[in-house]
CSV table of C-alpha atoms and ligand atoms in Angstrom, one decimal:
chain,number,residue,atom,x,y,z
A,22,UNK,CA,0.0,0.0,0.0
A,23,UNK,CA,1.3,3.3,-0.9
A,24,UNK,CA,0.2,7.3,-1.4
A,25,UNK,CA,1.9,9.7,-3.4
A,26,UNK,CA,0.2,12.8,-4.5
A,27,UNK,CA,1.6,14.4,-7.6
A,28,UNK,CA,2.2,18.1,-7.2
A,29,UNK,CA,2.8,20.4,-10.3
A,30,UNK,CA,1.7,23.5,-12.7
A,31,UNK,CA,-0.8,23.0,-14.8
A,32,UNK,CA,1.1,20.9,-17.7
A,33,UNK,CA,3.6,19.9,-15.7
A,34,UNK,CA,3.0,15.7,-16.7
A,35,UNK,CA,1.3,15.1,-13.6
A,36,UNK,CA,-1.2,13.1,-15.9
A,37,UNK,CA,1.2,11.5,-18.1
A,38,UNK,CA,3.3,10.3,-15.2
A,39,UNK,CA,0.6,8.9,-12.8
A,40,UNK,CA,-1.2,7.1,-16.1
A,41,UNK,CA,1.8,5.0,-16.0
A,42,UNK,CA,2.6,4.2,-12.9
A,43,UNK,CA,-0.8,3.3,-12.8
A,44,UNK,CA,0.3,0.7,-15.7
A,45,UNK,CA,3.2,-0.4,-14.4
A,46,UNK,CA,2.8,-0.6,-10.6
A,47,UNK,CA,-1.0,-1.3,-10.9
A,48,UNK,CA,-1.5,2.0,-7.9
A,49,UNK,CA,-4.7,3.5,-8.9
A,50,UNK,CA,-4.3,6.7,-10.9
A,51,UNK,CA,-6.7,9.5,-8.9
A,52,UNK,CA,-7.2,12.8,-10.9
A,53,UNK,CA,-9.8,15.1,-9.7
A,54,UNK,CA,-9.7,17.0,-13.3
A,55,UNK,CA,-10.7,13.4,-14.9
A,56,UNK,CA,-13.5,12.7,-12.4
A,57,UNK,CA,-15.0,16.8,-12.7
A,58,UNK,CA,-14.5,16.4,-16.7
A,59,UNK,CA,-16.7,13.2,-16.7
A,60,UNK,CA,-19.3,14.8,-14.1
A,61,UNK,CA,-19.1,17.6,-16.7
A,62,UNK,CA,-19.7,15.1,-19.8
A,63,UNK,CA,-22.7,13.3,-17.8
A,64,UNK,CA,-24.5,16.3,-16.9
A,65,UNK,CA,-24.2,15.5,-13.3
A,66,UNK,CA,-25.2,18.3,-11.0
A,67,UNK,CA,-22.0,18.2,-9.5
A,68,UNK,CA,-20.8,18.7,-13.5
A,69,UNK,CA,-23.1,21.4,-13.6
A,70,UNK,CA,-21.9,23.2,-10.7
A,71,UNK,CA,-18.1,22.9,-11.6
A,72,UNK,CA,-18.1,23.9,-15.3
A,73,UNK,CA,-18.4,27.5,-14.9
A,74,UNK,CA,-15.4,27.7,-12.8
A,75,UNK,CA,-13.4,25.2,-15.1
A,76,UNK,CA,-14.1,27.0,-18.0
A,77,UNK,CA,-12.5,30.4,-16.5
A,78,UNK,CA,-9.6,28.6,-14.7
A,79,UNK,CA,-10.6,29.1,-11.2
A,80,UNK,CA,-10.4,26.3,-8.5
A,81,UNK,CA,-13.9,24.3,-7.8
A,82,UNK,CA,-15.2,25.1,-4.4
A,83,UNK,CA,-13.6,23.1,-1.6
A,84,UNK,CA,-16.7,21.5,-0.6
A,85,UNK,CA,-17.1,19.8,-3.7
A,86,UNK,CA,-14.2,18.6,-4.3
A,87,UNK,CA,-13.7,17.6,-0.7
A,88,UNK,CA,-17.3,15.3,-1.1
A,89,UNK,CA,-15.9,14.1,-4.5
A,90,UNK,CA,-12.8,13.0,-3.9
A,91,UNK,CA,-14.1,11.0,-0.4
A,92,UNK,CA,-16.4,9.2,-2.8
A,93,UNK,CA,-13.8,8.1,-5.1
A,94,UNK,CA,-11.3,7.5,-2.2
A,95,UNK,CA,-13.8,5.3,-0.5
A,96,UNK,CA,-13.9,3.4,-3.3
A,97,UNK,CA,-12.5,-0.7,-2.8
A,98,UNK,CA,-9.1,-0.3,-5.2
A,99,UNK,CA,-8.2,3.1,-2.9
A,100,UNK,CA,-7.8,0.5,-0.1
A,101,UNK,CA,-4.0,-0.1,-1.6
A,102,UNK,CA,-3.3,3.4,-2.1
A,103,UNK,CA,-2.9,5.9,-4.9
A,104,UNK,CA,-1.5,8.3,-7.0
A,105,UNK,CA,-3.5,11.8,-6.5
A,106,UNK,CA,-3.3,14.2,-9.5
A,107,UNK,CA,-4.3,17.7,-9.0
A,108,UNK,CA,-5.3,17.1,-5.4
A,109,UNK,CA,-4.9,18.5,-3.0
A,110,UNK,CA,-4.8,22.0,-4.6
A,111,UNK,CA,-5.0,24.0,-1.5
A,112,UNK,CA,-4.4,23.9,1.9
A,113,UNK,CA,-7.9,23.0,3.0
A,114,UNK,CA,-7.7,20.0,1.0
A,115,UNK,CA,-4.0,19.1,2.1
A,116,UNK,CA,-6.0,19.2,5.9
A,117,UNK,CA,-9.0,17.3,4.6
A,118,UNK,CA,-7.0,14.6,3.3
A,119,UNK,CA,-5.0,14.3,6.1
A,120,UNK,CA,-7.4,14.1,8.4
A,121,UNK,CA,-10.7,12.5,7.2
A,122,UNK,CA,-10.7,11.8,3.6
A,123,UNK,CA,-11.4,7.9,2.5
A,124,UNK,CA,-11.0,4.7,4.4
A,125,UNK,CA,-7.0,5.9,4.2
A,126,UNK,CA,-6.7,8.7,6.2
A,127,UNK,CA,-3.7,9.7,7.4
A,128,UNK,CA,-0.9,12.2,5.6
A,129,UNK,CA,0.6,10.7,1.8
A,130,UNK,CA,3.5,8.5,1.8
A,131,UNK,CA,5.3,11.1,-1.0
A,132,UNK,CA,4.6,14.5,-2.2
A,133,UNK,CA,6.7,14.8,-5.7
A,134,UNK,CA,6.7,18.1,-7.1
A,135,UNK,CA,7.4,18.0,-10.9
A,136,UNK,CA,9.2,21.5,-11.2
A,137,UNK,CA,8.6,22.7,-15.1
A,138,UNK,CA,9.3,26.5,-16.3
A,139,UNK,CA,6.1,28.7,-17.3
A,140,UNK,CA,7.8,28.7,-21.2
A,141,UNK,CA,7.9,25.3,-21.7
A,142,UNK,CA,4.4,24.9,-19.9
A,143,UNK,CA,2.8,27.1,-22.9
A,144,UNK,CA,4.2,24.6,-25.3
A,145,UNK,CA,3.3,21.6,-24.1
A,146,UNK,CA,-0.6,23.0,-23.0
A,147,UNK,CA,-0.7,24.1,-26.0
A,148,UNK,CA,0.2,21.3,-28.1
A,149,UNK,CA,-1.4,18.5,-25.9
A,150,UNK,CA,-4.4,16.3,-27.3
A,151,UNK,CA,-6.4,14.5,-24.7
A,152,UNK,CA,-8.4,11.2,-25.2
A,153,UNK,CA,-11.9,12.3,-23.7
A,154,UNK,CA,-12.9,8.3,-23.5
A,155,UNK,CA,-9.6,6.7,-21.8
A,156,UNK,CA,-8.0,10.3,-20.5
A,157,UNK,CA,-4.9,9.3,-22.4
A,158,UNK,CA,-2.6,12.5,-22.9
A,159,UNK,CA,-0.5,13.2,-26.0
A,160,UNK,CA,1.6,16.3,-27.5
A,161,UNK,CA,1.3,16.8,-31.5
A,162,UNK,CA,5.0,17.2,-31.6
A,163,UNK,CA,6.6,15.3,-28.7
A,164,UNK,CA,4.5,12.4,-28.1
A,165,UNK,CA,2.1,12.1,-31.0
A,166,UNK,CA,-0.1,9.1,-31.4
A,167,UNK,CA,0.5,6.4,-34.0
A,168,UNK,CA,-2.4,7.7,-36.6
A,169,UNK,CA,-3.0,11.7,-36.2
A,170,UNK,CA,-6.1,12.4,-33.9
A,171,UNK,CA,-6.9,9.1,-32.8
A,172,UNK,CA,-6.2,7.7,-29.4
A,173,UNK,CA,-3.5,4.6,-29.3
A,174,UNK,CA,-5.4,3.1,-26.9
A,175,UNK,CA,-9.0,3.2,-27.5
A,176,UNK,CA,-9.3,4.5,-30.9
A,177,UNK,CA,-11.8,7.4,-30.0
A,178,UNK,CA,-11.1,10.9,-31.4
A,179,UNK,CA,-8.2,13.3,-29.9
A,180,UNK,CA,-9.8,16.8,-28.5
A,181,UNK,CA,-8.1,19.8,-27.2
A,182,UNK,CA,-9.4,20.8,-23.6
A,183,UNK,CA,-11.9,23.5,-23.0
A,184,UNK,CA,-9.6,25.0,-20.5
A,185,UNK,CA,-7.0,25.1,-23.3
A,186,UNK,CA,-7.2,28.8,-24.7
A,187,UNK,CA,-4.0,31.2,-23.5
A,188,UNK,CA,-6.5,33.3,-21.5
A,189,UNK,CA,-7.3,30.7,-19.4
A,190,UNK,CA,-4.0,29.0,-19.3
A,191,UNK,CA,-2.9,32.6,-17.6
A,192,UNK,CA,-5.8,32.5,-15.2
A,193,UNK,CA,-4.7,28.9,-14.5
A,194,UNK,CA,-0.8,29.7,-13.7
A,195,UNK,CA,-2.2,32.6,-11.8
A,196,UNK,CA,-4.6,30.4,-9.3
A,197,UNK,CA,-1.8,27.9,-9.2
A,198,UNK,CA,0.7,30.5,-7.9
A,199,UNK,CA,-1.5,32.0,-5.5
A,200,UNK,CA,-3.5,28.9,-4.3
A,201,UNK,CA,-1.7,25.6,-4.8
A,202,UNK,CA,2.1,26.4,-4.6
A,203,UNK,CA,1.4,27.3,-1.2
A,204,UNK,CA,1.2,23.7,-0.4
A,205,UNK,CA,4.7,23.4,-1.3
A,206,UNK,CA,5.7,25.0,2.3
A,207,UNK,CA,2.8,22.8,4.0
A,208,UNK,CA,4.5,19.4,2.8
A,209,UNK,CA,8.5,20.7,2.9
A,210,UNK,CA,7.0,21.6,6.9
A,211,UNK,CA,6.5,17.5,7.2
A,212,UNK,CA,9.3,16.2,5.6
A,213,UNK,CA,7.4,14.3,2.7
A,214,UNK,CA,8.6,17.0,0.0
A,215,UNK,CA,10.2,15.8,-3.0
A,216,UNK,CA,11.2,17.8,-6.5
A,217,UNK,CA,11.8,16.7,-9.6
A,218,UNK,CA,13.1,18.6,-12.8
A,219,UNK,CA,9.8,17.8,-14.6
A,220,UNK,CA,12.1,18.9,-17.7
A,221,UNK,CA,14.4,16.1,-18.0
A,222,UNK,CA,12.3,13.8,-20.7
A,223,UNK,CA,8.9,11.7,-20.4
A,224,UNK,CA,11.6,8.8,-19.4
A,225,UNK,CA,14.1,10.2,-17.1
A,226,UNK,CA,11.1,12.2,-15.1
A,227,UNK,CA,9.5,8.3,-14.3
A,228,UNK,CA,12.9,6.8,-13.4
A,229,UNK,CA,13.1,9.8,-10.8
A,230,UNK,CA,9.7,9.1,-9.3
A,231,UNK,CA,10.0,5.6,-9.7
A,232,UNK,CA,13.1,5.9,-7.3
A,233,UNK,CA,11.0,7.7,-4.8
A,234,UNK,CA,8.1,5.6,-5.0
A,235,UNK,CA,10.4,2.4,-4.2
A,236,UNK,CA,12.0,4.3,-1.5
A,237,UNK,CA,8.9,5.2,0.3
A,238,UNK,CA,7.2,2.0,0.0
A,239,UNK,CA,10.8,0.4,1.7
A,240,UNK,CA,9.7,3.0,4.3
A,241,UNK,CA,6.3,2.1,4.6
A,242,UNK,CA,6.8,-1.3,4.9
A,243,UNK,CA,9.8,-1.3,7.7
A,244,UNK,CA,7.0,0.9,9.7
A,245,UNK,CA,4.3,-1.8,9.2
A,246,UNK,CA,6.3,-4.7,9.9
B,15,LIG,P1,-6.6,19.4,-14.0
B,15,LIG,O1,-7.2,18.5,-15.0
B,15,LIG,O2,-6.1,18.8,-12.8
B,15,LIG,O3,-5.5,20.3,-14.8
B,15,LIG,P2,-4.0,20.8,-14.3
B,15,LIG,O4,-3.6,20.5,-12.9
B,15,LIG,O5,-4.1,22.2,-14.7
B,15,LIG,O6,-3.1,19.9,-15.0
B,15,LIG,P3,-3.1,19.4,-16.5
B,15,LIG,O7,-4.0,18.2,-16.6
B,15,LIG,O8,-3.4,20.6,-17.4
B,15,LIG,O9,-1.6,19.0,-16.7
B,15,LIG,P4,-0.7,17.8,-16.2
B,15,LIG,O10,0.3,18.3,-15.1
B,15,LIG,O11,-1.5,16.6,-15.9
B,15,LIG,O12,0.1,17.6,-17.5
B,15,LIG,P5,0.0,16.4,-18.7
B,15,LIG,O13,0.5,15.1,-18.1
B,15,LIG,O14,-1.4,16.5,-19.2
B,15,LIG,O15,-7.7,20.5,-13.6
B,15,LIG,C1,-8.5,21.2,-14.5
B,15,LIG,C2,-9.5,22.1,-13.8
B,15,LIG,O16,-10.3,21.3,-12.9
B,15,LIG,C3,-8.8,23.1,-12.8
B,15,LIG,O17,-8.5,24.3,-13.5
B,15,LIG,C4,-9.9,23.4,-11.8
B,15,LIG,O18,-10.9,24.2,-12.3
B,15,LIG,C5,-10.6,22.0,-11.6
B,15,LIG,N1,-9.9,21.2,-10.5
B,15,LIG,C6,-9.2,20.0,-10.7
B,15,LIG,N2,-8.8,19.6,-9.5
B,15,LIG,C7,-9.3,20.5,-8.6
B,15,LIG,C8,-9.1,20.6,-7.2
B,15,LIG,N3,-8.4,19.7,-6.4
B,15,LIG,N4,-9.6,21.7,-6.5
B,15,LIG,C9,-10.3,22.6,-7.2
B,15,LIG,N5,-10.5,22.6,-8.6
B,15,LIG,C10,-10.0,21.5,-9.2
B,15,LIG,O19,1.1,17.0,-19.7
B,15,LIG,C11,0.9,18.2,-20.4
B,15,LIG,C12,1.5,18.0,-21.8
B,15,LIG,O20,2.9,18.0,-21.7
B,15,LIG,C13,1.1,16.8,-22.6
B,15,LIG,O21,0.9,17.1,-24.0
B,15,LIG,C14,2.3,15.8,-22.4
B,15,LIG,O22,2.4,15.0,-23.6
B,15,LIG,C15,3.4,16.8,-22.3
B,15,LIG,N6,4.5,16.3,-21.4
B,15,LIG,C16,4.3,15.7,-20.2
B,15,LIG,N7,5.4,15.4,-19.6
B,15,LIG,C17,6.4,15.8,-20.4
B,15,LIG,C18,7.9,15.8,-20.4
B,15,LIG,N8,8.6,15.3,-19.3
B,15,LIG,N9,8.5,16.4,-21.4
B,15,LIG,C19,7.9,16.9,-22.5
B,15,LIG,N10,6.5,16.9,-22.6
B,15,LIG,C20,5.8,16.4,-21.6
């Protein structure tokens, strides 16, 4: 059993790196922008609520995300841990999770912070095609998929996100800085910190988390035994 939350900018890979560690380490892949996109698609009220604030790059309300992601934390496979991507986001939800969230409870096993430059972060946002069946993530010029605008892995059509125009990528950086980088200090302050140079290649930036995944879960399991 572990829990790692994945901490980053907007673009950063968060997605990209947790969908394969999901693959390859079988932890359950948790991203809160996946689960309010399908509320979103199935015209949930919960979809209904959130959209407006998606749409202009602000942070959903606490107290829906909060009953959200204790839902999907609740859920059987969360019982042997996760990989959380894009929460917590503030320090509210850093608190919730810590203290009451799922049948987990109890503060992550890692934070990694996947450090990547505002320039490069325009690129790859926008460049990146997104699978809206399978949540796959691809870049037209870096990791394109094998035919142009169809997903490798289920074959439904590429889209570009509606939270994808540079307006809103801007208001996005901006609520990042100002809400979510704060929790940066809140995890150094217990030790469970790690950073990563979220530059260094698709490859090099798994190896790196990989390390720290196996490291914690040597940790985790000394504590258990
Ligand atoms: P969310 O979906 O969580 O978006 P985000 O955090 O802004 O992150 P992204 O999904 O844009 O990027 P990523 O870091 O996953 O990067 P990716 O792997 O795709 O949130 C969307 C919205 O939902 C928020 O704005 C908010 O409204 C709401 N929301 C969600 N969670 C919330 C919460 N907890 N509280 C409140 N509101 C919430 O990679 C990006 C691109 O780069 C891809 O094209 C990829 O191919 C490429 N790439 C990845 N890694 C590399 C690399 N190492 N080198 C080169 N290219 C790379």
């Amino acid at each position: 059993m572990i829990r790692i939350v994945l901490l980053g900018p907007p673009g950063s890979g968060k997605g990209t790196q947790a969908s394969t560690l999901q693959k390859r380490r079988g932890i359950p892949h948790i991203a809160s922008g996946d689960l309010l996109r399908a509320n979103v698609r199935d015209h949930t009220q919960l979809g209904r609520q959130a959209q407006p604030y998606m749409d202009r790059g602000d942070l959903v309300p606490d107290a829906l995300i909060l009953d959200m992601m204790s839902d999907r934390l609740s859920q059987p496979d969360a019982r042997e841990g996760y990989v959380l991507d894009g929460f917590p986001r503030t320090v509210a939800q850093a608190e919730a999770l810590e203290q009451r969230l799922g049948q987990l409870g109890g503060e992550p096993d890692a934070v990694i912070y996947l450090d990547v430059p505002e320039t490069e972060i325009l690129r790859r946002l926008s460049g990146r095609r997104t699978c809206p069946a399978c949540n796959a993530v691809y870049h037209v010029d870096t990791m394109p998929p094998q035919r142009e605008g169809i997903c490798d892995t289920c074959g439904a059509e590429l889209v570009q996100r509606q939270d994808e125009k540079p307006d809103v990528i801007r208001k996005r950086l901006q609520v990042y800085a100002e809400q979510t980088q704060p929790l940066l200090e809140f995890y150094r302050g217990r030790s469970l910190l790690h950073e990563i140079d979220g530059t260094i290649g698709v490859d090099n930036v798994l190896r790196a988390i990989e390390d720290i995944v196996a490291t914690a879960r040597a940790s985790v399991q000394e504590q258990t035994a």
